[in-house]
Phi, psi and omega in degrees: 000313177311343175238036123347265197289252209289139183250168142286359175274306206311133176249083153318097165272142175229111185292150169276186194157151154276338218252258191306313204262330171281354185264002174261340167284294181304315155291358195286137146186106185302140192251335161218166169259147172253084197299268271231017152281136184238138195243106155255197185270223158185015181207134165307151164320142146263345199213139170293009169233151179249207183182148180318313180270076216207129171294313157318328177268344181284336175296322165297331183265355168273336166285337188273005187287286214277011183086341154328171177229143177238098206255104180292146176229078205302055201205155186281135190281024195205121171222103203302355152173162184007286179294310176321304217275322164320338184261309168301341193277333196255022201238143196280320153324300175305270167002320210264006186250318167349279172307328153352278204276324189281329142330297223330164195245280190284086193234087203263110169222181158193188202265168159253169155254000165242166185249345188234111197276067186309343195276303182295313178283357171278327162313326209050029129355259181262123167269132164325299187324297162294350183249004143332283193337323187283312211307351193266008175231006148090064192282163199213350183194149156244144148217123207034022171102014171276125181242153169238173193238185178331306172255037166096338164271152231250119201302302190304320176297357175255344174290149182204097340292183188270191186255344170222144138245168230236152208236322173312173170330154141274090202276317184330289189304002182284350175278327184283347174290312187283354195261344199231355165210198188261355164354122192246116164248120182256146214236106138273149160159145183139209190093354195185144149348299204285353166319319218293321161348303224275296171255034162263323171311310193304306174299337190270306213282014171091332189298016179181143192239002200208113151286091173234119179223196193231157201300015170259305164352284186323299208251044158237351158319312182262028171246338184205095164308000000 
């Protein structure tokens, strides 16, 4: 399926996971290679070390599947304001994967149903305090820490300020991607009930035009609309 989906023309962004996105790097098996496809990340390091479900690295094993080129983004997914991340942004590594990712053609991630990152407060990343801030709007779904809340809409834009800022895609804006080119965002996620919450918030908030889940999933997605 996946060579479906990918040209060799193509700028693959990808979000990380352990679950949905290592479990899509594992099924993968290309029936041909795409030398001039290009693959980033779509999120920064959180932590100095990394782990399999770390995006960069699923981005990296999904450009050596295909043959590919792979470009890292090297940059921390957490910035404690504006001007930091604005000063960071600018730095020509980062820059040049940035703009990267924001081409993209192709934008394959996929979801939590929680916002409190138990690895990250433990880490001291993110403090409980700040991510209070989301609970009081009810939050159903994360992608890269963008949280929405039931009808889709995205929790960090209503905060003023937000309690982080986030250095990765801008996922909130992907309805304008998709609404202004043929730009294919594709949703893993399912498998489980407790999904269904998580990525109907997700179908609402506009963000994504191509859905793969597994057929219990469907249909209770078209069973509670």
């Amino acid at each position: 399926k996946g060579d479906q989906l990918l040209t060799d023309d193509d700028i693959v962004a990808v979000s990380g996971g352990k679950r949905f996105m290592r479990g899509l790097v594992r099924q993968i098996k290309p029936s041909r290679l795409l030398s001039q496809l290009q693959v980033v990340s779509t999120i920064g390091f959180v932590r100095p070390r990394t782990n399999y479900g770390d995006a960069n690295l699923i981005a990296f094993d999904l450009a050596e599947a295909y043959g590919a080129n792979h470009t890292w983004f090297p940059c921390p997914a957490f910035l404690p304001d504006q001007q930091q991340l604005h000063s960071i942004l600018q730095l020509p590594t980062i820059k040049e994967a940035y703009d990267l990712m924001n081409r993209s053609t192709v934008v394959v991630t996929s979801l939590f149903t929680t916002h409190k990152d138990e690895e990250l407060l433990r880490s001291g990343v993110i403090s409980p305090k700040q991510l209070e801030v989301f609970d009081a709007y009810r939050p159903a779904a994360d992608i890269n820490h963008w949280v929405f809340d039931a009808e889709g809409r995205c929790i960090n834009d209503l905060l003023d300020p937000p309690p982080f800022y986030l250095s990765g895609l801008d996922m909130p804006r992907l309805k304008d991607k998709i609404q202004r080119s043929s730009a294919k965002v594709i949703l893993i996620a399912g498998g489980s009930a407790r999904y269904v919450p998580a990525i109907q918030a997700v179908l609402k908030a506009g963000i994504v035009n191509i859905l793969i889940t597994d057929h219990v999933t469907a249909q209770l997605l078209l069973l509670h609309p």
